[in-house]
Amino acid sequence: MAFIKIDTDKMQTVVDNLEDRAAAIDYERNAINHTSNYYHDPVPSVVDATDAGPRPGPLAQSAYNTGSVETAKAEAAELQEALENGTSSQGRTPEEILNQIDKHRDIPTYGAAFVGEFSAEEYLQLVYTLDGHYQVDYEGDDGGERLTKSLETLAHILAAASQDQVGGADLAADFANAVDPAVIQPQLENPMTALNALLSVSRTAYGTGFLATLADNLEDIEPSSVPFAGAPPFVNGEFYTADPLAGVLTAMGSNSEASLNYLTIDGANDAEIKKRWEMLRQRDWDYHGGSGLDGLSAATAAASAYRGADGDPNAPADAAGRATWMTAQAIPFFVDHVEEADFTATMKQNLAVLLGNSPKELAGLANGGSLEINQHYGLSGMVTDAQFETLLYRVIDDANAAGTLAAAMGQYHRGQIDSDMPTVTDPEETLTGQYKKAAATMGYLDGIAELRAGDNSAAQANAKSNMGTALSVFSTVLGTGVSAVTGGTGLAVAGPLLYSTGSTVTRPIIVNQLTKDWNTPDTVDEADIDTVLRAQAYVAAANYGLLSEEALEAAATGNNGGPFSFYTEVNGQPTITAPAPMTPQAAQDYMTWQELLTDPTMDNLDVKISKGYNMGYRQGQGAKIIK
């Protein structure tokens, strides 16, 4: 007879891991479902696909919670043991333990239990303990990368513990006290720097109540009362700031609701928020090197996405109006209270999101409108033309900022076309008019980019390169719709705490990630922009049934007797397609096609697009800039 012996301790570990995995899947399912709701379920099957089925009963859930808590406590103790002795009593190194901890990093129950094994001061000290471990005790040559990964794990664990359902707001008070010089005087390391390091880990979603409580407390700490972070850097080469607001504002950049609550009036808190904005205007942002402004730009960017929230039942009450008011505070602040020379790449990219979420205003200025004269813009009467254009001028020399603006504006113009075309009585005039406005926007961005470059040859080359990429992004989004921005071409989909309607942007795009397979041009000029927009417009006209039979016949037979590469038939119907992206080189085939015939819609588009670009370019060149 065979006897089978089961190691109950190891079996319990397997059970705990399976339960944690189930909880992690459930957490991700909720995140996907939440994000999908923000996009109005772009995938019809998303509800079915993310349905977890019957939920476990209270006894099963209680057993899971108990297992998760016990696992978290054990792993927290084992990590401390390993950091003290090199390995734990179970023979695992800190790296092995952290890898195991990382598997549970986004589970609130686990996170709360893990963080609960430390005081707030002790948890922040872990940042320095790990840095010391990788500088002194670790024998590998990847200590810097290991520290960065460890900080990511600790940040995610803290973010999980910060969620509202596990008491995140109460946890925030402990961490605020742990970094307040009036409460605690650290002997060696600066806990504020450690907290900012954790709060600044990208793509980490801290709880709304946690961020609100933390920010309320940290804004009362004078920057000059906190010691400088100082040299040397951490083993990963980073200097994390000690500015009290830098980290919490950066974290708000991943939580639109927290940003909205912190930065906007809602009818009940108006005096408090106006006082807060006055504090932000008067605050010494330079004491710790100005890094806090990166955080403020991130928070304003996240909240600005609510400008597209009109009519959305998932958004807080009057979110669109509140976000508009906040935008009207942020634009003058970054123009009047921050020197142009102090704009960092991070600020430029975040503020491109802010401006991109004011697409009606940007398109209006491109088409000769005025926020001061025309009162039908949300920012009318609150932001001057010069303030808006100055901020645009200051950010557009950054490639990612230019790409973000192009994506936002391509998305806006595509939305206008999709909204107008189904019900208009004169579809040709509507489409050509909309493409004229789109061309004006692209001309406006091009004109301001050239204005920004001035007479510096290197800056001019950089501007042309940036516009080459921006044109590719703009035309692709204009042609394919919002799916190109919400994930279809590599832009990271918004996380569960970021608000988006599909008509707004929530994060800067990183153009070399978005366009890595695009073969975008190194530089573009006016003729290239004109060619690309004309080609994209021909595709749109064909899709709306506005081209003549002669045009479709030429597409099918005009390429040396055969079809052009963009011609196909779907269910027997002639179809004109567009590449992603529509580069100047790709557009040449469409120009060859157009030269074979006389089509009134194509001719009308040619005229309107040329006029639109020229008008927008003139507006950009003549932009009112505050020096």
XYZ file of C-alpha atoms in Angstrom:
627
model
C 0.000 0.000 0.000
C 1.308 3.445 -0.909
C 1.298 6.180 1.742
C 1.058 9.811 0.704
C 2.264 12.465 3.133
C 1.190 16.077 2.651
C 3.278 18.934 4.045
C 0.455 21.006 5.525
C 2.529 24.180 5.768
C 3.462 24.056 2.093
C -0.074 23.085 1.178
C -1.370 26.134 3.038
C 1.060 28.286 1.065
C -0.398 26.874 -2.162
C -3.921 27.570 -0.923
C -2.997 31.109 0.091
C -1.366 31.767 -3.261
C -4.390 30.486 -5.141
C -6.708 32.629 -3.035
C -4.530 35.685 -3.560
C -4.443 35.001 -7.285
C -8.237 34.769 -7.338
C -8.490 38.048 -5.487
C -6.020 39.694 -7.852
C -8.035 38.518 -10.847
C -11.211 39.853 -9.256
C -9.471 43.182 -8.592
C -8.316 43.410 -12.209
C -11.772 42.395 -13.441
C -13.281 45.304 -11.532
C -10.620 47.647 -12.900
C -11.276 46.547 -16.484
C -15.016 46.822 -16.012
C -14.647 50.292 -14.460
C -12.435 51.510 -17.291
C -14.777 50.022 -19.854
C -17.678 51.928 -18.323
C -15.716 55.144 -18.732
C -15.387 54.337 -22.420
C -19.079 53.431 -22.608
C -18.246 49.733 -23.158
C -16.361 49.989 -26.463
C -16.164 46.178 -26.503
C -19.750 44.860 -26.426
C -18.754 41.673 -24.693
C -16.798 43.364 -21.925
C -19.458 42.824 -19.289
C -19.717 39.134 -20.071
C -15.968 38.760 -20.393
C -15.335 40.318 -16.981
C -18.172 38.633 -15.149
C -16.657 36.742 -12.259
C -19.762 34.620 -11.792
C -21.292 33.919 -8.396
C -19.393 35.561 -5.557
C -18.169 33.435 -2.656
C -20.326 33.545 0.417
C -19.339 35.391 3.597
C -17.637 32.355 5.139
C -15.472 31.753 2.076
C -14.628 35.461 1.828
C -13.725 35.556 5.495
C -11.428 32.566 5.019
C -9.780 34.331 2.102
C -9.279 37.535 4.099
C -7.782 35.608 6.994
C -5.383 33.769 4.688
C -4.363 36.958 2.906
C -3.780 38.794 6.180
C -1.690 35.989 7.619
C 0.367 35.739 4.433
C 1.001 39.500 4.460
C 2.082 39.468 8.093
C 4.410 36.535 7.552
C 6.024 38.049 4.476
C 6.464 41.433 6.148
C 8.256 39.774 9.062
C 10.355 37.628 6.759
C 11.450 40.637 4.695
C 12.618 42.466 7.818
C 14.484 39.354 8.948
C 16.220 38.945 5.605
C 17.242 42.605 5.450
C 18.786 42.271 8.905
C 20.573 38.958 8.345
C 21.049 38.618 4.571
C 18.563 35.748 4.347
C 15.470 34.777 6.290
C 15.151 31.722 8.520
C 13.457 30.089 5.529
C 16.602 30.653 3.477
C 15.171 33.343 1.177
C 16.970 36.520 0.160
C 15.264 39.947 0.249
C 14.956 39.735 -3.545
C 13.152 36.399 -3.405
C 10.808 37.646 -0.719
C 10.069 40.862 -2.600
C 9.298 38.873 -5.739
C 6.736 36.906 -3.737
C 5.309 40.048 -2.149
C 4.979 41.627 -5.582
C 2.488 38.933 -6.589
C -0.021 40.370 -4.082
C 0.829 44.013 -4.566
C -2.557 45.286 -5.784
C -4.780 43.442 -3.287
C -6.165 45.889 -0.679
C -6.593 43.267 2.072
C -3.037 42.066 1.668
C -1.666 45.606 1.370
C -3.417 46.821 4.515
C -2.155 43.856 6.518
C 1.395 44.189 5.181
C 1.651 47.921 5.854
C -0.001 47.371 9.245
C 3.010 45.368 10.373
C 5.032 48.591 10.330
C 4.572 52.023 11.788
C 4.455 54.706 9.093
C 7.987 55.724 10.056
C 9.185 52.133 9.764
C 7.577 51.674 6.360
C 9.294 54.780 5.043
C 12.559 53.610 6.578
C 12.283 50.512 4.390
C 13.123 52.757 1.413
C 16.470 53.636 2.971
C 17.091 50.133 4.288
C 16.646 48.711 0.796
C 18.870 51.421 -0.672
C 21.569 50.534 1.848
C 21.126 46.847 1.118
C 21.666 47.346 -2.601
C 24.579 49.715 -2.055
C 26.454 47.592 0.483
C 25.218 44.031 0.945
C 23.963 43.064 -2.477
C 26.555 41.279 -4.610
C 24.924 41.627 -8.011
C 25.638 44.370 -10.540
C 21.985 45.368 -10.940
C 21.458 47.035 -7.572
C 19.989 50.163 -9.110
C 17.396 48.221 -11.073
C 16.626 46.113 -8.005
C 15.978 49.204 -5.902
C 13.682 50.686 -8.538
C 11.742 47.417 -8.693
C 11.593 47.232 -4.883
C 10.239 50.776 -4.664
C 7.611 49.841 -7.237
C 6.556 46.888 -5.092
C 6.429 48.945 -1.879
C 4.501 51.698 -3.660
C 1.902 49.281 -5.009
C 1.528 47.665 -1.584
C 1.017 51.094 0.012
C -1.409 52.072 -2.755
C -3.409 48.881 -2.134
C -3.482 49.672 1.588
C -4.609 53.229 0.784
C -7.887 52.204 -0.840
C -11.050 53.505 0.759
C -12.449 50.041 1.520
C -9.536 49.226 3.850
C -9.332 52.546 5.690
C -6.997 54.504 3.473
C -7.938 57.894 4.908
C -6.911 56.811 8.416
C -3.611 55.502 7.081
C -2.914 58.883 5.465
C -2.933 60.668 8.824
C -0.211 58.324 10.110
C 2.006 58.962 7.094
C 1.439 62.719 7.292
C 2.621 62.692 10.906
C 5.617 60.545 9.967
C 6.990 63.222 7.625
C 5.964 66.382 9.525
C 9.007 68.051 11.116
C 6.698 69.462 13.783
C 5.789 65.924 14.862
C 8.918 63.851 14.310
C 12.607 64.724 13.998
C 14.401 61.989 12.038
C 17.996 61.389 13.073
C 19.441 60.438 9.695
C 17.232 59.929 6.662
C 14.502 62.255 5.458
C 11.119 60.466 5.581
C 9.558 63.063 3.254
C 11.937 62.005 0.512
C 11.006 58.352 1.057
C 7.283 59.131 0.932
C 7.707 61.127 -2.283
C 9.683 58.272 -3.820
C 6.751 55.915 -3.172
C 4.051 58.363 -4.235
C 5.852 59.164 -7.474
C 6.023 55.612 -8.829
C 4.221 55.785 -12.159
C 0.957 53.954 -12.852
C 0.276 53.520 -9.138
C -3.313 54.247 -8.126
C -3.610 55.530 -4.553
C -7.008 55.756 -2.885
C -9.117 58.899 -3.128
C -9.642 59.405 0.608
C -5.982 58.681 1.322
C -4.794 61.338 -1.108
C -7.320 63.886 0.158
C -6.309 63.462 3.808
C -2.617 63.333 3.000
C -2.730 66.480 0.861
C -4.760 68.380 3.461
C -2.041 67.675 6.004
C 1.007 68.091 3.814
C -0.028 71.448 2.386
C 0.342 72.918 5.882
C 4.031 71.972 6.045
C 6.320 74.807 5.014
C 8.822 73.587 2.413
C 11.654 75.346 4.233
C 10.956 73.326 7.403
C 11.826 70.079 5.634
C 15.533 69.236 5.190
C 16.875 68.981 1.673
C 17.076 65.479 0.249
C 20.769 66.131 -0.409
C 23.526 64.027 -1.965
C 24.437 61.291 -2.611
C 21.688 59.933 -4.822
C 20.001 56.614 -4.262
C 21.707 53.577 -5.757
C 19.456 53.855 -8.834
C 20.816 57.346 -9.484
C 17.619 59.156 -8.505
C 17.356 62.268 -6.331
C 13.875 62.148 -4.833
C 12.583 65.546 -3.769
C 11.653 66.530 -0.222
C 8.977 69.031 -1.307
C 5.947 68.209 0.902
C 3.420 68.446 -1.943
C 5.439 66.909 -4.782
C 4.595 63.273 -4.174
C 0.940 63.572 -3.250
C 0.200 65.810 -6.242
C 2.063 63.425 -8.542
C -0.050 60.565 -7.180
C -3.176 62.611 -7.912
C -2.072 62.511 -11.524
C -3.264 58.885 -11.472
C -6.532 59.604 -9.663
C -8.782 62.060 -11.474
C -11.416 62.113 -8.746
C -8.883 62.976 -6.046
C -7.503 65.758 -8.262
C -10.994 67.071 -8.955
C -11.832 67.119 -5.240
C -8.572 68.813 -4.271
C -8.447 71.478 -6.965
C -12.033 72.422 -7.825
C -14.926 74.255 -6.236
C -18.229 72.420 -5.931
C -20.575 75.023 -4.496
C -19.988 73.914 -0.918
C -16.213 74.251 -0.616
C -15.631 77.354 -2.726
C -13.931 79.464 -0.055
C -11.640 76.580 0.945
C -10.553 75.821 -2.622
C -10.029 79.474 -3.534
C -7.827 79.778 -0.450
C -5.952 76.655 -1.553
C -5.276 78.116 -4.989
C -4.005 81.289 -3.351
C -1.650 79.121 -1.287
C -0.483 77.363 -4.446
C 0.194 80.723 -6.113
C 2.157 82.085 -3.170
C 3.961 78.889 -2.208
C 7.750 78.572 -2.479
C 8.031 75.905 -5.161
C 11.757 76.524 -5.665
C 12.987 75.598 -2.179
C 13.393 71.931 -3.126
C 14.265 72.560 -6.755
C 10.796 73.111 -8.180
C 9.916 69.410 -8.402
C 6.555 70.049 -6.793
C 5.447 71.814 -9.957
C 5.775 68.523 -11.826
C 3.254 67.121 -9.371
C 0.884 70.065 -9.635
C 0.917 69.822 -13.431
C 0.080 66.096 -13.149
C -2.853 66.756 -10.820
C -4.291 69.508 -13.024
C -3.941 67.259 -16.079
C -5.869 64.430 -14.414
C -8.683 66.715 -13.268
C -8.929 68.439 -16.651
C -10.228 65.235 -18.235
C -13.563 65.948 -16.538
C -14.113 68.789 -18.986
C -15.612 66.104 -21.198
C -17.970 64.836 -18.485
C -21.166 66.660 -19.498
C -24.055 64.227 -19.311
C -21.970 61.350 -17.963
C -23.830 59.673 -15.068
C -20.564 58.109 -13.866
C -18.990 61.503 -13.211
C -19.426 63.571 -10.041
C -22.038 66.322 -10.095
C -21.087 69.324 -12.221
C -17.674 67.764 -12.876
C -17.333 69.421 -16.289
C -17.960 72.900 -14.916
C -15.654 72.288 -11.976
C -12.879 71.067 -14.265
C -13.316 74.127 -16.476
C -12.990 76.404 -13.452
C -9.844 74.539 -12.379
C -8.362 74.838 -15.870
C -8.974 78.572 -15.679
C -6.891 78.676 -12.479
C -4.117 76.439 -13.783
C -3.379 78.151 -17.103
C -2.720 81.629 -15.622
C -0.779 80.054 -12.763
C 1.718 78.323 -15.043
C 2.012 81.424 -17.212
C 2.197 84.136 -14.553
C 3.822 82.337 -11.602
C 6.314 79.987 -13.274
C 9.237 81.189 -15.355
C 9.527 79.758 -18.857
C 13.042 78.536 -18.069
C 11.691 76.483 -15.156
C 9.392 74.340 -17.295
C 10.557 70.728 -17.135
C 9.774 68.057 -19.715
C 7.334 66.516 -17.236
C 5.511 69.808 -16.807
C 5.308 70.353 -20.554
C 3.846 66.919 -21.141
C 1.298 67.200 -18.330
C 0.252 70.677 -19.398
C -0.199 69.434 -22.959
C -2.871 67.150 -21.480
C -4.456 70.161 -19.767
C -4.518 72.136 -23.015
C -5.595 69.101 -25.025
C -8.641 68.858 -22.774
C -9.597 72.351 -23.937
C -9.950 71.367 -27.606
C -12.815 73.729 -28.414
C -10.743 76.679 -27.232
C -7.625 75.551 -29.095
C -9.516 74.897 -32.324
C -11.321 78.216 -31.924
C -8.073 80.161 -31.667
C -6.698 78.260 -34.657
C -9.734 79.317 -36.688
C -9.450 82.990 -35.769
C -11.666 82.975 -32.688
C -10.974 84.635 -29.348
C -11.618 83.600 -25.750
C -12.079 87.275 -24.928
C -14.378 88.332 -27.765
C -16.374 85.150 -28.421
C -18.187 84.139 -25.249
C -19.170 80.611 -26.250
C -15.993 78.953 -24.967
C -15.902 77.450 -21.473
C -12.805 79.479 -20.611
C -14.241 82.751 -21.969
C -13.899 85.537 -19.453
C -11.512 83.523 -17.260
C -8.444 82.980 -19.487
C -7.064 85.474 -21.985
C -5.919 84.562 -25.478
C -2.383 85.511 -24.467
C -2.404 83.226 -21.438
C -3.686 80.250 -23.415
C -1.294 80.799 -26.311
C 1.671 81.454 -24.027
C 1.205 78.143 -22.266
C 0.851 76.390 -25.622
C 4.019 78.143 -26.813
C 5.951 77.010 -23.741
C 5.098 73.311 -24.037
C 5.095 72.630 -27.774
C 8.864 72.238 -28.134
C 8.661 68.915 -26.269
C 8.062 65.960 -28.623
C 5.716 64.139 -26.241
C 3.782 67.322 -25.522
C 3.367 68.016 -29.235
C 2.244 64.440 -29.825
C -0.236 64.628 -26.945
C -1.751 67.834 -28.323
C -1.977 66.294 -31.786
C -3.710 63.200 -30.411
C -6.190 65.252 -28.406
C -7.014 67.530 -31.314
C -7.257 64.711 -33.849
C -9.658 63.038 -31.460
C -11.689 66.250 -31.113
C -12.049 66.852 -34.851
C -12.909 63.226 -35.497
C -15.612 63.528 -32.835
C -17.005 66.622 -34.517
C -17.192 64.820 -37.859
C -18.809 61.722 -36.359
C -21.338 63.865 -34.520
C -22.336 66.077 -37.441
C -22.289 63.828 -40.487
C -25.162 61.409 -39.752
C -27.846 64.130 -39.594
C -26.704 66.955 -41.887
C -28.584 67.882 -45.060
C -25.398 68.859 -46.919
C -22.808 66.210 -46.055
C -20.199 67.416 -48.557
C -20.188 70.952 -47.228
C -20.092 69.672 -43.673
C -17.178 67.297 -44.271
C -15.126 69.820 -46.212
C -15.843 72.447 -43.550
C -14.750 70.126 -40.770
C -11.542 69.251 -42.613
C -10.878 72.954 -43.072
C -11.093 73.390 -39.297
C -8.886 70.350 -38.715
C -6.304 71.713 -41.152
C -6.414 75.056 -39.337
C -5.619 73.296 -36.062
C -2.645 71.477 -37.556
C -1.454 74.711 -39.193
C -1.831 76.505 -35.858
C 0.305 73.933 -34.029
C 2.884 74.103 -36.810
C 2.938 77.907 -36.732
C 3.389 78.093 -32.957
C 6.092 75.406 -33.064
C 8.026 77.484 -35.605
C 7.457 80.614 -33.544
C 8.832 78.810 -30.501
C 11.929 77.682 -32.408
C 12.783 81.217 -33.477
C 16.049 81.691 -35.339
C 17.889 78.826 -33.676
C 18.677 76.247 -36.365
C 18.772 73.319 -33.934
C 15.439 74.347 -32.439
C 13.981 74.712 -35.936
C 15.081 71.198 -36.854
C 13.635 69.884 -33.600
C 10.332 71.658 -34.282
C 10.061 70.166 -37.762
C 10.843 66.704 -36.402
C 8.237 67.078 -33.657
C 5.660 68.244 -36.170
C 6.434 65.260 -38.389
C 5.483 62.919 -35.571
C 2.577 65.115 -34.479
C 1.166 65.103 -38.008
C 1.272 61.307 -38.076
C -0.522 61.121 -34.737
C -3.062 63.777 -35.709
C -3.945 62.275 -39.075
C -4.130 58.732 -37.723
C -6.456 59.665 -34.872
C -8.481 61.908 -37.176
C -8.883 59.038 -39.602
C -9.426 56.108 -37.240
C -11.243 57.706 -34.332
C -10.773 57.652 -30.590
C -9.845 53.976 -30.443
C -6.435 54.996 -31.718
C -5.903 56.975 -28.538
C -7.666 54.769 -26.034
C -5.404 51.839 -26.669
C -5.435 50.805 -30.315
C -2.061 52.271 -31.235
C -0.095 51.769 -28.072
C -1.244 54.607 -25.830
C -1.695 53.219 -22.350
C -5.326 52.713 -21.497
C -6.469 54.803 -18.529
C -6.321 53.038 -15.196
C -9.362 52.457 -13.009
C -8.982 55.775 -11.184
C -8.434 57.910 -14.273
C -11.479 59.530 -15.793
C -11.947 59.538 -19.549
C -14.893 59.773 -21.867
C -13.084 58.826 -25.040
C -13.112 62.524 -25.947
C -10.470 63.549 -23.428
C -6.901 62.581 -22.636
C -5.700 61.615 -19.178
C -1.962 61.108 -19.613
C 0.743 62.376 -21.931
C 1.553 60.037 -24.776
C 5.129 58.861 -25.210
C 5.600 59.278 -28.926
C 8.470 56.854 -29.398
C 6.277 54.125 -27.911
C 3.197 55.113 -29.881
C 4.994 55.487 -33.205
C 7.768 52.884 -32.890
C 6.458 50.893 -35.857
C 5.180 53.856 -37.862
C 8.209 54.976 -39.879
C 7.270 58.618 -39.317
C 9.074 61.321 -41.324
C 12.083 63.062 -39.833
C 10.666 66.435 -40.799
C 7.623 67.927 -42.502
C 6.793 71.194 -44.200
C 3.566 72.878 -45.284
C 3.279 70.760 -48.446
C 3.611 67.531 -46.445
C 0.887 68.538 -44.011
C -1.377 69.541 -46.883
C -0.782 66.244 -48.675
C -1.440 64.081 -45.615
C -4.664 65.866 -44.670
C -5.943 65.763 -48.254
C -5.302 62.032 -48.483
C -7.034 61.398 -45.148
C -9.964 63.548 -46.271
C -10.359 61.576 -49.511
C -10.696 58.399 -47.447
C -13.340 60.017 -45.250
C -15.241 61.304 -48.290
C -15.244 57.840 -49.828
C -16.458 56.267 -46.584
C -19.340 58.746 -46.445
C -20.270 57.977 -50.065
C -19.367 61.435 -51.370
C -17.016 60.469 -54.204
C -18.082 59.969 -57.796
C -18.233 56.658 -59.607
C -15.360 57.934 -61.758
C -13.209 58.361 -58.640
C -13.906 54.841 -57.406
C -13.281 53.399 -60.880
C -9.942 55.213 -61.032
C -9.004 53.787 -57.635
C -9.779 50.293 -58.915
C -8.012 50.531 -62.284
C -5.762 53.598 -62.347
C -2.605 51.978 -60.993
C -1.197 50.701 -64.299
C -4.493 49.013 -65.050
C -4.929 47.603 -61.576
C -6.094 48.844 -58.172
C -4.193 51.166 -55.905
C -3.045 49.633 -52.612
C -5.707 51.551 -50.729
C -8.567 50.131 -52.820
C -10.429 47.024 -51.756
C -13.927 45.633 -51.881
C -15.941 44.731 -48.799
C -19.033 42.638 -49.460
C -18.734 43.652 -53.097
C -18.650 47.375 -52.294
C -15.690 49.579 -53.337
C -13.821 50.710 -50.226
C -11.002 53.226 -49.776
C -8.728 52.513 -46.817
C -6.033 54.482 -45.018
C -2.733 53.281 -43.559
C -1.842 53.967 -39.944
C -0.177 56.341 -40.037
C -0.880 58.384 -43.136
C 2.656 59.634 -43.770
C 3.567 62.088 -46.564
C 5.115 59.178 -48.477
C 1.997 57.016 -48.110
C -0.163 59.975 -49.137
C 1.525 60.258 -52.533
C -0.490 57.351 -53.943
C -3.677 59.238 -53.116
C -2.316 62.314 -54.879
C -1.599 60.211 -57.968
C -5.138 58.896 -57.819
C -6.612 62.396 -57.508
C -4.633 63.631 -60.529
C -6.280 61.013 -62.743
C -9.740 62.572 -62.544
C -11.867 65.567 -61.714
C -14.008 64.963 -58.660
C -15.876 67.965 -57.184
C -15.661 66.716 -53.581
C -11.935 66.083 -53.851
C -11.415 69.502 -55.413
C -13.492 71.156 -52.679
C -11.461 69.374 -49.990
C -8.208 70.515 -51.618
C -9.278 74.151 -51.500
C -10.687 74.031 -47.960
C -7.724 72.206 -46.477
C -5.251 74.620 -48.034
C -7.211 77.623 -46.781
C -7.600 76.073 -43.338
C -3.916 75.311 -42.929
C -2.858 78.784 -44.073
C -5.308 80.476 -41.719
C -4.199 78.343 -38.750
C -0.524 78.842 -39.532
C -0.997 82.617 -39.591
C -2.809 82.469 -36.269
C 0.039 80.431 -34.779
C 2.703 82.772 -36.124
C 0.783 85.733 -34.745
C 0.076 84.175 -31.343
C 0.062 86.552 -28.391
C 2.969 85.476 -26.202
C 3.702 86.793 -22.712
C 7.454 86.994 -22.217
